[in-house]
Structure formats: structure tokens, C-alpha cells
Short mmCIF file of C-alpha atoms in Angstrom, two decimals:
data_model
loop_
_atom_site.label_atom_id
_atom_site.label_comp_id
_atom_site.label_asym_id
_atom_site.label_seq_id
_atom_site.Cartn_x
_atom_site.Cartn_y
_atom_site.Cartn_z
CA UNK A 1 -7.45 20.46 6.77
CA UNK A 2 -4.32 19.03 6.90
CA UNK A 3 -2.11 20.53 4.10
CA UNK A 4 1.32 21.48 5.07
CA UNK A 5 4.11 23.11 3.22
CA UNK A 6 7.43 22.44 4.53
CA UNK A 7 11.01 23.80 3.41
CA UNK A 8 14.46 23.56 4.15
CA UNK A 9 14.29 19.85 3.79
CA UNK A 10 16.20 17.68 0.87
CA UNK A 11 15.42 14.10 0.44
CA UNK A 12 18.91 12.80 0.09
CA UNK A 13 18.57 8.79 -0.50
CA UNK A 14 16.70 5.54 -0.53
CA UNK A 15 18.08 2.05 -0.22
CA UNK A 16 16.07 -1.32 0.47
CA UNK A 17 16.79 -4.64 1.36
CA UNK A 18 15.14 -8.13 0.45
CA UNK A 19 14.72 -11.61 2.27
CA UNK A 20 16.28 -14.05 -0.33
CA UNK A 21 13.32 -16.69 -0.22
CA UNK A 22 11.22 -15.93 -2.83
CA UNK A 23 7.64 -17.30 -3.42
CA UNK A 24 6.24 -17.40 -7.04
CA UNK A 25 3.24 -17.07 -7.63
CA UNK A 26 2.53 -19.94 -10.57
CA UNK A 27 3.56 -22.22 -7.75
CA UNK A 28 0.58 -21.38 -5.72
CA UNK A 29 -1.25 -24.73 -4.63
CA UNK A 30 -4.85 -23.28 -5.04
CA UNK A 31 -4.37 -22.53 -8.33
CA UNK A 32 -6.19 -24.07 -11.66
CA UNK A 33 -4.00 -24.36 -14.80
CA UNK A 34 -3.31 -20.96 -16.08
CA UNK A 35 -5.14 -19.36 -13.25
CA UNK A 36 -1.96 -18.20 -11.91
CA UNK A 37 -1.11 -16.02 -15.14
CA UNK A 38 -4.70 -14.98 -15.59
CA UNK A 39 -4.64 -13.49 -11.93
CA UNK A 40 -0.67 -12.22 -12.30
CA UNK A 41 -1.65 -9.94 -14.98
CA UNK A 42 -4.41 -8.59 -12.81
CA UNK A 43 -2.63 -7.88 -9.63
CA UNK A 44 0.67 -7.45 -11.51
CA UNK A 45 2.42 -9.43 -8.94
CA UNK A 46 4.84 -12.73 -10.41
CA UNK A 47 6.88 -13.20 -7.33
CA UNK A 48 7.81 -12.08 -3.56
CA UNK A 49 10.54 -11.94 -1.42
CA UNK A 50 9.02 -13.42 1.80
CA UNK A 51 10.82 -13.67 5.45
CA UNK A 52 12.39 -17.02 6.63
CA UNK A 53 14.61 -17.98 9.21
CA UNK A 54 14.16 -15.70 11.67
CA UNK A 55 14.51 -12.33 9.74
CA UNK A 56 12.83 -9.19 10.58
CA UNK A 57 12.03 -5.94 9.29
CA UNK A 58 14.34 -4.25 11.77
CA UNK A 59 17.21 -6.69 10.28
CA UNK A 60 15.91 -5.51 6.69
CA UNK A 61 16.23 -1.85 7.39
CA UNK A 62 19.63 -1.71 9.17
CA UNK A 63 21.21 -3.49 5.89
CA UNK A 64 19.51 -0.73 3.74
CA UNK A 65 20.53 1.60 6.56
CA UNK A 66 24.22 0.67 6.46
CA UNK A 67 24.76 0.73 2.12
CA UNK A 68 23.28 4.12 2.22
CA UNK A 69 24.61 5.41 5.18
CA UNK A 70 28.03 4.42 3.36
CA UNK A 71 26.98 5.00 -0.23
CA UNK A 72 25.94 8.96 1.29
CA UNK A 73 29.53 9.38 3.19
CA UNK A 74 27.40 10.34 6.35
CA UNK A 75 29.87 10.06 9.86
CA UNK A 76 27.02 8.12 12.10
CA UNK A 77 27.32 10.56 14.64
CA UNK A 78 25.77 12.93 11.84
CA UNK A 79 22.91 11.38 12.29
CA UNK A 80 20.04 12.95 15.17
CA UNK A 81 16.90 11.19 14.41
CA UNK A 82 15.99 8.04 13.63
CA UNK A 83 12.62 6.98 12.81
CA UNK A 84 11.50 3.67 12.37
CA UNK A 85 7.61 2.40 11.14
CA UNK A 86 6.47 -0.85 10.95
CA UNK A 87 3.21 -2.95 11.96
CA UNK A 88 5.35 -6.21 12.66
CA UNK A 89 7.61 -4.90 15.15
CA UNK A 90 10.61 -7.36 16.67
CA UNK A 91 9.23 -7.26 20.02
CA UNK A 92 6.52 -5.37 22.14
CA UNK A 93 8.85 -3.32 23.62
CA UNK A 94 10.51 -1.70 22.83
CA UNK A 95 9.84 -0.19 20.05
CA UNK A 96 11.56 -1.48 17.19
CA UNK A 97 13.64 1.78 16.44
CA UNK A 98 15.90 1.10 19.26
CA UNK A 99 17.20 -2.45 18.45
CA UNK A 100 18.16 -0.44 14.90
CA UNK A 101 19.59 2.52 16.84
CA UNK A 102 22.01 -0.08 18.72
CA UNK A 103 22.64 -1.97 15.75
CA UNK A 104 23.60 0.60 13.50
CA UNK A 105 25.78 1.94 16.01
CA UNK A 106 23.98 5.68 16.45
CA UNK A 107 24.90 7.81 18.57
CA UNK A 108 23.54 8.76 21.93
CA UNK A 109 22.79 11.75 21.10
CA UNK A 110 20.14 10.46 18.34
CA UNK A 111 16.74 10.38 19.12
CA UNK A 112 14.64 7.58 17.78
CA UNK A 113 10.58 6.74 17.95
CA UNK A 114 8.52 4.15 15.42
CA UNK A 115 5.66 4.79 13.89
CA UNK A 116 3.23 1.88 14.46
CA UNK A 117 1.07 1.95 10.69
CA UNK A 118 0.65 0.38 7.49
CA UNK A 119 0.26 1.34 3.94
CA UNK A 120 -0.12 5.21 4.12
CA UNK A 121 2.52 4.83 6.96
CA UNK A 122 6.13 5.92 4.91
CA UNK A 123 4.56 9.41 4.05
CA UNK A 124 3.19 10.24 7.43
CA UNK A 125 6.52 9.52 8.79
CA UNK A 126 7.99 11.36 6.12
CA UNK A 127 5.69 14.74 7.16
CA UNK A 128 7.10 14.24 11.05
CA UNK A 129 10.67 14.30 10.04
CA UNK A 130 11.03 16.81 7.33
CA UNK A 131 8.86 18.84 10.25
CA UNK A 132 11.63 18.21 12.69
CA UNK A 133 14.37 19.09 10.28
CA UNK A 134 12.68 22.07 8.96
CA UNK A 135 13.92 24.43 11.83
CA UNK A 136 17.66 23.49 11.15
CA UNK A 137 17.87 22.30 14.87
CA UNK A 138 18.36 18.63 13.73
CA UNK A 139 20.35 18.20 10.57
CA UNK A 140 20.49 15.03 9.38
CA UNK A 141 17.62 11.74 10.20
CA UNK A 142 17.01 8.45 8.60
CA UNK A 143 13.41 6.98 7.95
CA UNK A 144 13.62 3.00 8.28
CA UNK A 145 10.46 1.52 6.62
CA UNK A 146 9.79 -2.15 7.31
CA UNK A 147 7.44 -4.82 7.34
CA UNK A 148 7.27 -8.48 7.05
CA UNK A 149 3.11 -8.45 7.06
CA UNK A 150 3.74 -12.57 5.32
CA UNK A 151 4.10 -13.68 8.55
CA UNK A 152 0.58 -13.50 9.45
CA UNK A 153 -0.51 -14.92 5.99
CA UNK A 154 -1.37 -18.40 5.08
CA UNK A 155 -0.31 -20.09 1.93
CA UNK A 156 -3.86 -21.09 1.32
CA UNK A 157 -5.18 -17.44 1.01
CA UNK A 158 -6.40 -16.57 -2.52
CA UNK A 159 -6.76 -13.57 -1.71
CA UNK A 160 -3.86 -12.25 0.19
CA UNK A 161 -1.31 -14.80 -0.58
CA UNK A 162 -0.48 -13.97 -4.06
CA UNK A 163 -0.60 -10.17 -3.37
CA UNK A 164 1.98 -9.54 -0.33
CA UNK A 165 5.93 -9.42 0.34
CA UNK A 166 8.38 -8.39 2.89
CA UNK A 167 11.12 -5.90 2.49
CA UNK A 168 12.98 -3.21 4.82
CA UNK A 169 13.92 0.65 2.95
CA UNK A 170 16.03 3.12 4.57
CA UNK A 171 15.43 6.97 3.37
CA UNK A 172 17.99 9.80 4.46
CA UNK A 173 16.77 13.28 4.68
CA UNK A 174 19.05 16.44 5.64
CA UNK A 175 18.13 20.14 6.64
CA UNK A 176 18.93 22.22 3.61
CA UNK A 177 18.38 25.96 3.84
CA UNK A 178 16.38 27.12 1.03
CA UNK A 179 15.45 23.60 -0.40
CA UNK A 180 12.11 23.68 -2.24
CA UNK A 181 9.19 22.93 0.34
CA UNK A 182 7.77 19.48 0.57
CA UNK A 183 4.19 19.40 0.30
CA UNK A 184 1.65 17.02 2.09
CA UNK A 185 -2.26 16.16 2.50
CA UNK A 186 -2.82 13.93 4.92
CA UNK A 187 -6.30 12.58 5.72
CA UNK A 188 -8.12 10.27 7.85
CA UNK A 189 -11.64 7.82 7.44
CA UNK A 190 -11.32 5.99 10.35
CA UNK A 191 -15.22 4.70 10.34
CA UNK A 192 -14.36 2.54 7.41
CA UNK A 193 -10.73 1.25 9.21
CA UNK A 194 -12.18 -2.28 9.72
CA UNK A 195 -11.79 -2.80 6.24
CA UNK A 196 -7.99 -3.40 7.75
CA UNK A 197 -7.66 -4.65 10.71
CA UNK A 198 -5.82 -7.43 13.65
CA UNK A 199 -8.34 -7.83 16.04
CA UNK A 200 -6.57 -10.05 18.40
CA UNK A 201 -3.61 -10.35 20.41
CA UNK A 202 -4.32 -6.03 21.60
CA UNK A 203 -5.29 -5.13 24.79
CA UNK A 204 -9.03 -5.19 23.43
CA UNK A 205 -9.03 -8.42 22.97
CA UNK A 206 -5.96 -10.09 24.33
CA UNK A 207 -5.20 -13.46 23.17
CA UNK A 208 -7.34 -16.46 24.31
CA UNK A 209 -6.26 -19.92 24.36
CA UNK A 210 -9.00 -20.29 21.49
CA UNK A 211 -8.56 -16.98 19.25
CA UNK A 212 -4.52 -17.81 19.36
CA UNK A 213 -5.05 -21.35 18.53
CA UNK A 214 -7.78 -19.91 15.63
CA UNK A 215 -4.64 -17.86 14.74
CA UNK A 216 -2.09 -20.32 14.12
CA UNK A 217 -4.68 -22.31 12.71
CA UNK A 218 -5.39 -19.82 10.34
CA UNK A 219 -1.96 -19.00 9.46
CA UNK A 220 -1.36 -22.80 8.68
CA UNK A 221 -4.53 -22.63 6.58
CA UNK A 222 -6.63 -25.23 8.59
CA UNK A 223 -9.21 -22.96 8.95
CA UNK A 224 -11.07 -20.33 6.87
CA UNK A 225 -9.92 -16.68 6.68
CA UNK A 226 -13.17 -14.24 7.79
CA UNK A 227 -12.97 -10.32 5.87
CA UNK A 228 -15.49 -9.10 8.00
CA UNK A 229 -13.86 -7.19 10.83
CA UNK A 230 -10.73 -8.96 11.30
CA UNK A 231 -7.91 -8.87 8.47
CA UNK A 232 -8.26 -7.52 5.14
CA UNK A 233 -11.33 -6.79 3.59
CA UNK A 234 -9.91 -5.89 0.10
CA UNK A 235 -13.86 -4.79 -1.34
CA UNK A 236 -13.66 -2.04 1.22
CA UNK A 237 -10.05 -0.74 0.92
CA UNK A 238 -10.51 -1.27 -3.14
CA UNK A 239 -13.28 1.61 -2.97
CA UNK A 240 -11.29 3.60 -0.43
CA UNK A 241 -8.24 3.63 -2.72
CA UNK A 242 -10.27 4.23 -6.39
CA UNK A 243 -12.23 7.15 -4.29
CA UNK A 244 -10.16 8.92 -1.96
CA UNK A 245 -6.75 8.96 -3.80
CA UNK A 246 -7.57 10.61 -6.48
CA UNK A 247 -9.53 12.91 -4.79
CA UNK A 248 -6.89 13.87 -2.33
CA UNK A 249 -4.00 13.82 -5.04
CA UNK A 250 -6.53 16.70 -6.89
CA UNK A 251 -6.80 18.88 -3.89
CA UNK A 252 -3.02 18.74 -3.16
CA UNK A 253 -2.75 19.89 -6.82
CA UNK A 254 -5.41 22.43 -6.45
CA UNK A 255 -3.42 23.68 -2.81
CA UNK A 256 -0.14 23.85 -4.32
CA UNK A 257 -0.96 24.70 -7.68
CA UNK A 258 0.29 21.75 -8.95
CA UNK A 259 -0.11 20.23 -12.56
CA UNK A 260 -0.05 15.98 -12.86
CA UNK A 261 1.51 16.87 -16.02
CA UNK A 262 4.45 18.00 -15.18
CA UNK A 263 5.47 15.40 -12.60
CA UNK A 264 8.26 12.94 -13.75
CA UNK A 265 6.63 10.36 -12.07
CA UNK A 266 3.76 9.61 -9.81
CA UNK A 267 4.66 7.52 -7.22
CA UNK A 268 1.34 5.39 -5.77
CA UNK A 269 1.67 3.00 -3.12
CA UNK A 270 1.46 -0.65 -4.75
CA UNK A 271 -1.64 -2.06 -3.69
CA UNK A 272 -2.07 -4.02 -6.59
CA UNK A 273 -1.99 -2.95 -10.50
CA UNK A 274 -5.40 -3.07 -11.05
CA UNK A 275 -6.39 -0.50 -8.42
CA UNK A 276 -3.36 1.48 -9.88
CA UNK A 277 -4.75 1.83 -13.18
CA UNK A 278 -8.00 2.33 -11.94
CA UNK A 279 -6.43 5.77 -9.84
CA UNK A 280 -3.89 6.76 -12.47
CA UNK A 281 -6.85 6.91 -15.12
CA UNK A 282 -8.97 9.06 -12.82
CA UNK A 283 -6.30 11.45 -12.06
CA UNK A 284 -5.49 11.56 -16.10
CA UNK A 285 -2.31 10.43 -16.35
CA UNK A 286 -0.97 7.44 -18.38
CA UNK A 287 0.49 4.42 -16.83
CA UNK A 288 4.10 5.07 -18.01
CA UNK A 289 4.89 7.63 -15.34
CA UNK A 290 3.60 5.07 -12.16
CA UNK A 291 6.27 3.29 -11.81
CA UNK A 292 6.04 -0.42 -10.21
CA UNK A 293 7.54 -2.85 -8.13
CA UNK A 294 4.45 -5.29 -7.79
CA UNK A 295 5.73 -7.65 -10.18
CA UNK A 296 8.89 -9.13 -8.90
CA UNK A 297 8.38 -7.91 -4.95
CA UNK A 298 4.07 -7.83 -4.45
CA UNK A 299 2.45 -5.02 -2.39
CA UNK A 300 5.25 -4.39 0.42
CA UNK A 301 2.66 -2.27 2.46
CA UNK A 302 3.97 0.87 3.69
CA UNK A 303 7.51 -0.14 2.51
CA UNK A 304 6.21 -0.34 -1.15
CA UNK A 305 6.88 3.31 -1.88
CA UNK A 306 10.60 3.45 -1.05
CA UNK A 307 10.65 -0.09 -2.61
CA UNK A 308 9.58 1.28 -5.94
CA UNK A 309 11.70 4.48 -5.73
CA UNK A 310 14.72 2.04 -5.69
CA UNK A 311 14.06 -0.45 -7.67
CA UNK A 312 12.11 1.14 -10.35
CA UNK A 313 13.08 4.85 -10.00
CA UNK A 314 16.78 4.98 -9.08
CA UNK A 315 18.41 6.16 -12.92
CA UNK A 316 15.47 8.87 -12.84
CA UNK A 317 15.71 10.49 -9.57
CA UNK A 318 19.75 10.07 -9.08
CA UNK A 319 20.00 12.36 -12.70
CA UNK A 320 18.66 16.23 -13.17
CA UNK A 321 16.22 18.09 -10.78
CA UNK A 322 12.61 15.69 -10.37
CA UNK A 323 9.03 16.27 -9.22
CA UNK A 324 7.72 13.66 -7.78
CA UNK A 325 3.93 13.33 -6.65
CA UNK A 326 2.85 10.30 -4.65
CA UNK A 327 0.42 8.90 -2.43
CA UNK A 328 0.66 5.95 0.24
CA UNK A 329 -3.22 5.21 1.53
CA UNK A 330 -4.67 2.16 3.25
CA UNK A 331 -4.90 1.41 6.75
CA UNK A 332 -6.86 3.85 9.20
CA UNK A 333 -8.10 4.17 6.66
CA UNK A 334 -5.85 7.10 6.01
CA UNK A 335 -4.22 8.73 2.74
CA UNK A 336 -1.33 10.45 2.75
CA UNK A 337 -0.21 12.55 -0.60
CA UNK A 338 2.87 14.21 -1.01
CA UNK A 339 5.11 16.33 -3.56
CA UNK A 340 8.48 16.99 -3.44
CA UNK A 341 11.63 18.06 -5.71
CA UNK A 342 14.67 15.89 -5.76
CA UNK A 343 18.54 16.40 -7.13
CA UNK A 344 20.69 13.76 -7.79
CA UNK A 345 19.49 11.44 -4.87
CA UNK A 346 21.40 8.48 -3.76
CA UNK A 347 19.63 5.30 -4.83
CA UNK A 348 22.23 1.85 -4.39
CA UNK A 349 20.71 -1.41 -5.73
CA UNK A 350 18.30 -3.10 -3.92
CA UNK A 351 20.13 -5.77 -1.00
CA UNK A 352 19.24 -9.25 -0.38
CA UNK A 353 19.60 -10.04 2.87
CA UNK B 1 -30.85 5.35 -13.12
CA UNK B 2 -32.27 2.11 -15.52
CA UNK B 3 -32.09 -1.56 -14.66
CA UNK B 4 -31.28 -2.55 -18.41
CA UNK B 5 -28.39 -0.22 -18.51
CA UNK B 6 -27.17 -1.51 -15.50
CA UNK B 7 -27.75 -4.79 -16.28
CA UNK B 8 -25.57 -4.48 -19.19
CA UNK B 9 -22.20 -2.37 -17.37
CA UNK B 10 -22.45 -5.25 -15.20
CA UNK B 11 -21.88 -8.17 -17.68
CA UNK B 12 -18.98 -5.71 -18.94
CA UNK B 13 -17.16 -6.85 -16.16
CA UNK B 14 -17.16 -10.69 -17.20
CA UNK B 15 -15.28 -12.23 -20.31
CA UNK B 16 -16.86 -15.72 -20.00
CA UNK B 17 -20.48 -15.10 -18.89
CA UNK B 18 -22.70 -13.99 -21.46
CA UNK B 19 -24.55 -11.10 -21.16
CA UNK B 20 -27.75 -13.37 -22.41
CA UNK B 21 -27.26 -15.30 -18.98
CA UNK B 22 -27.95 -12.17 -16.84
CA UNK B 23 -30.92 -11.00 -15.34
CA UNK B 24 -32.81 -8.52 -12.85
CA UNK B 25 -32.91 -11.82 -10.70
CA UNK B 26 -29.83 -13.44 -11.41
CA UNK B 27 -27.95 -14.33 -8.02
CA UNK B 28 -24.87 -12.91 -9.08
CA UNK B 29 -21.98 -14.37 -6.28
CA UNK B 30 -23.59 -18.11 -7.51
CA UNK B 31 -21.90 -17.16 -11.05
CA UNK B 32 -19.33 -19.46 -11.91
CA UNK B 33 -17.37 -17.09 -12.70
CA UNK B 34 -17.93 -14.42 -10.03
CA UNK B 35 -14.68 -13.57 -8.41
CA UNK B 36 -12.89 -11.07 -5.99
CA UNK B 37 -11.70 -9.43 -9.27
CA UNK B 38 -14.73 -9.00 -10.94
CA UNK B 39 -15.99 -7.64 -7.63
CA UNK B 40 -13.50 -5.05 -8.00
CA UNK B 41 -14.22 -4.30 -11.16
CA UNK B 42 -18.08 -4.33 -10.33
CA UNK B 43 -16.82 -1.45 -7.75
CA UNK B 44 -14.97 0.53 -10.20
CA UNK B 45 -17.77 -0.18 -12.56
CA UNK B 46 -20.30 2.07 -10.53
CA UNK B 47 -18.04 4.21 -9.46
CA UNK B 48 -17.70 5.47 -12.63
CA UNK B 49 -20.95 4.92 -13.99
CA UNK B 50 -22.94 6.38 -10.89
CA UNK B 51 -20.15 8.24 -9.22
CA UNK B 52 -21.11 5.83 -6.12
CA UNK B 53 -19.41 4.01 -3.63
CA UNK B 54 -20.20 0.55 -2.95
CA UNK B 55 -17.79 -1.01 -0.39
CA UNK B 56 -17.85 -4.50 0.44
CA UNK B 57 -20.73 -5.39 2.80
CA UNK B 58 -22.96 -4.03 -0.40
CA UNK B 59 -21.78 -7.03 -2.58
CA UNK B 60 -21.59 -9.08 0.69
CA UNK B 61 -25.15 -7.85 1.62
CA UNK B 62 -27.17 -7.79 -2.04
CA UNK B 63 -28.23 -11.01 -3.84
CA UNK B 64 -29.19 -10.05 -6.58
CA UNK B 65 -28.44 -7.86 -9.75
CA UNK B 66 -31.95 -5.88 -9.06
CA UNK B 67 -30.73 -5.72 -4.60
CA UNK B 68 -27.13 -4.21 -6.10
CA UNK B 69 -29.13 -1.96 -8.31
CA UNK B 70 -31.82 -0.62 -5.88
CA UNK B 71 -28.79 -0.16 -3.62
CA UNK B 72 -27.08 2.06 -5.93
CA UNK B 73 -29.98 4.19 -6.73
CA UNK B 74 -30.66 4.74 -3.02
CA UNK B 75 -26.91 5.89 -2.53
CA UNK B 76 -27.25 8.15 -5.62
CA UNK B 77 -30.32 9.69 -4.50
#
């Protein structure tokens, strides 16, 4: 089972960064009169921040990067480990971490690597590098979190459409001798992962003249978007999410002897606000301590964790001592639930880019 | 696990379709106003009803109220 416990580790910051575009949702084409508001209050999503222009994740999280980097006072060359995950990186290779690593100026002596995954994908990178900076061998790391999924989304999809944004987080994490252990469960159901999935453009099945033109055709909304097998099939990853979070969130408790109660907040990754009132009521607690971001930024996939922490969280967890439960889960399909304990953390105001 | 019972947790999960208008046989995606939120809800709905699972090839894959229903009992069983 994989429940860890690891200490010496302090969470020291989170920053984020928007695209300025930003779609609204009562704007959508396919929408009846008053269908928009009907389906707002649903999903909890009004509006989203969506890339334009050339922007990418990796530009995102280096203008996070750099206002916490300064808001923290860290020297750059402080810095050993740099971790980057996204699923739209800039390029194929290499991987995206190292176009941030030269941007940001690190130093050579920094070590970076990206974590290629979605939704659950902020808190399994979190687990590798509080595991690195346990030992005290690497002292200071930054977690870039990324993703500009719109790209790949047409403006005629009900379903998606309405539901996604892009943003880039940075999170800065320091060894700290004695710090209070962070605590994770991290599971995996990959027989159900075509529930979310890019078939194409792989190695499996590299792009063809016709599945690339099917693509762009897609993404232009000429043609009809198929859930079975390829892309999102939100049935699926709805069950997954009202099944196995809670679940996993109750044997993390159960582990650590841990009480929802007395979290301050319960931090869920955004999939949409009916699914999180659907988990939050299963796992008893009431909707006032999960915070969101869905309204004004949509479900920012793995990103929408640090997104909320900043935009939602920052008076909270920059005051006092905090517990903080969360879970990120999606894609895999895979959950990933963590707790951790926070003092006076460095949260700046969200960045537009 | 009985039909009428589900029956009625499933016209829960509509505001504008009448419970009256529901039936063992009643094709339920051909609803007017069947959506990919009340599919979700239908989800959550057995979930914690049954304490099943239904994932999306079962709505997909089931026509009718009575399919979705003998599905569900199977599961449960």
C-alpha cells in the first residue's frame, strides 16, 4: 500500500500565474437562453483564463517562479531541484523543466526532471520532492505545475468547453529538521484510465495524415467529439472521483489517525463543484472548508490545487500553524491524498501573464 | 432491490420531467431533458442508494429504466 510518512520537509510557498484572455462562459455559442447560468451553478465555473498568443505553461510557471522566488528572498543558487509536471509540454524534448531551468536562471548545479500527468499529478510530484528533501542532502526545490489542456479543446464542446482553463503555479519546499511529517496515499486504477485519455499523436498510434486532420478538425469543432476511448469520458472519471476519493481520504485518516474535523481546510482538486459536493458530503464535512477556484479560473487540471491554495487560501495558510488535507485524482486513473502542516507560508497574488 | 423504488430515485434527479412520465420502459437518454448532468447525478444517485458503481458505458450501454435497473441489481449481487 502506498502510504508514506515523510518529515523534515516545510512547504514554504505557492504563487500562480494566469493567461489574460479570458473566456466566459454566458458567451458560449451552444448555449440556450439561461442555459449558461443553469449549467454555471452546476459546474461552478463563470469564467477561464485560456492561453493565446503563443503562451505556455512553462512561460506560466517561470512568472509564478520568479514573484515567489523574490517574494521568499531565496539566492537562485539556493535552489537544487527543480521539478516541473505538465501534460502539454513546450516541446517533445526536452522535457519542459529545462527551458524553465534556463529561464529562471538556475544553477548548474540544480537538477531538474518533469513529471508527465494530469489531475492527481501536483501531489505525486509533491511525494517525490519532499522524498528527496527529506534526507537534508538537497535543501531547497521548487515544484512548477502547469498546463494549458484548452489547447486541445474546441469551442463547440458542451461538455469540456465550459469546464477547463489554463494556468502555471510555482510551490517552494525546503528541508527543515524536525518539521511535522507530510503524509501521502497514493493509488492507482489504471483498467478504468481510458476514461482519460489522447490516443493519438504517441508512439502507439503516431499521427496519420487522417487522425491529425480528424484532430484539427475536431479542435475547430467541424467534427464530433467521441468519449469512448479517446478524450474525456466525464461518466467514468465522475464515478472514479465520488468513489475512490473519499475512500482513500478515509484510509489516510484511518493511517495517520487523522480527524476531517480538525482540518482548516480540505483542499480537493477542482473537477467541477458538483462532484465536489458530492465527495465533501461523503467524507462529512461541510462545503465551507473546500475552498474553490472553479468559478473565476474552471478546473485547471493538476494545476487546480496550487491554483486554489493561492487564490482562495492565501490569508488562511500565510497566518497561524494549518492542517491541510487534500486530494488531486483523475487521470491514470490515479488518486493521490495528502496531509500536511503549514506556518506562515508565502502566498503573493495570483499573476497575469 | 425494487423497480418502483428505483423508478422513483431516478425521477429525483429531474426538475422538469414528471415523475408520472416515467416508466419500467421508458427510454431514458430520448428524455428531453436527459443531460450529462443528470447522468451524473443518476451516478451519484445509485451510488448512494445501492452503494454501486455505474461508470459510463452502463448509461451508454442500458436503454431503458428496467436495463439500468437489472444492471444495478447484478452489480449489487
Amino acid at each position: 500500500m502506498a502510504f508514506f510518512s515523510i518529515p523534515n520537509v516545510a512547504i514554504k510557498g505557492v504563487s500562480a500565474c494566469v493567461p489574460p484572455y479570458i473566456e466566459e462562459n454566458k458567451d458560449m455559442p451552444f448555449y440556450a437562453a439561461g442555459e449558461a447560468e443553469e449549467v454555471s451553478k452546476n459546474i461552478g465555473v463563470e469564467r477561464r483564463h485560456l492561453v493565446r498568443d503563443g503562451i505556455t505553461a512553462s512561460d506560466l510557471c517561470v512568472k509564478a517562479a520568479e514573484e515567489l522566488i523574490s517574494k521568499l528572498g531565496w539566492e537562485k543558487d539556493s535552489i537544487d531541484l527543480l521539478v516541473l509536471v505538465t501534460q502539454t509540454p513546450d516541446y517533445l524534448t526536452p522535457p519542459t523543466a529545462f527551458i524553465a531551468h534556463e529561464k529562471l536562471g538556475l544553477s548548474k548545479d540544480c537538477m531538474v526532471v518533469d513529471f508527465n500527468h494530469g489531475c492527481p499529478g501536483w501531489v505525486v510530484a509533491l511525494s517525490n520532492v519532499a522524498s528527496i528533501l527529506s534526507r537534508g542532502d538537497v535543501k531547497r526545490a521548487l515544484l512548477l505545475d502547469g498546463d494549458t489542456v484548452s489547447m486541445g479543446i474546441s469551442k463547440t464542446d458542451r461538455e469540456s468547453r465550459p469546464l477547463f482553463g489554463d494556468a502555471g503555479t510555482a510551490t517552494a519546499l525546503e528541508f527543515d529538521e524536525g518539521h511535522t511529517p507530510i503524509e501521502f496515499n497514493i493509488g492507482t486504477n489504471s483498467k478504468d484510465g481510458n476514461a482519460l485519455k489522447s490516443i493519438h499523436g504517441g508512439t502507439r498510434n503516431f499521427w496519420t495524415l487522417e487522425s491529425l486532420k480528424n484532430e484539427l478538425d475536431r479542435r475547430e469543432g467541424l467534427v464530433e467529439h467521441n468519449p469512448v476511448g479517446d478524450g474525456m469520458d466525464s461518466m467514468s472519471v465522475f464515478s472514479f472521483g465520488i468513489t475512490a476519493v473519499p475512500k482513500s481520504i478515509k484510509n489516510l485518516c484511518a493511517k495517520y489517525q487523522l480527524n476531517v474535523d480538525d482540518m482548516d481546510c480540505v483542499l480537493l482538486h477542482q473537477a467541477n463543484l458538483f462532484m465536489l459536493k458530492k465527495i465533501a458530503k461523503k467524507i462529512h464535512v461541510d462545503m465551507s472548508k473546500v475552498p474553490t477556484s472553479l468559478r473565476d479560473y474552471g478546473n485547471t487540471t493538476s494545476v487546480s490545487i496550487p491554483m486554489t491554495i493561492v487564490t482562495q487560501c492565501a490569508n488562511l495558510l500565510s497566518t497561524g500553524h494549518r492542517n491541510i488535507l487534500g486530494c488531486g485524482f483523475g487521470t491514470g486513473l490515479a488518486w493521490a491524498v495528502f496531509h500536511f502542516q503549514t506556518e506562515g507560508m508565502v502566498c503573493p497574488n495570483i499573476l497575469t501573464y | 432491490m425494487d423497480i418502483k423504488e428505483f423508478i422513483e430515485n431516478f425521477a429525483d434527479q429531474f426538475e422538469d420531467t414528471d415523475a408520472s412520465e416515467l416508466h419500467a420502459d421508458t427510454d431514458f437518454k430520448a428524455l428531453d431533458e436527459w443531460s450529462s448532468l443528470i447522468a451524473l447525478s443518476v451516478i451519484a444517485m445509485v451510488d448512494e442508494e445501492y452503494d454501486v458503481t455505474i461508470k459510463g458505458d452502463d448509461i451508454r450501454n442500458n436503454k431503458t429504466i428496467e436495463d439500468l435497473f437489472n444492471d444495478v441489481k447484478s452489480k449489487k449481487a
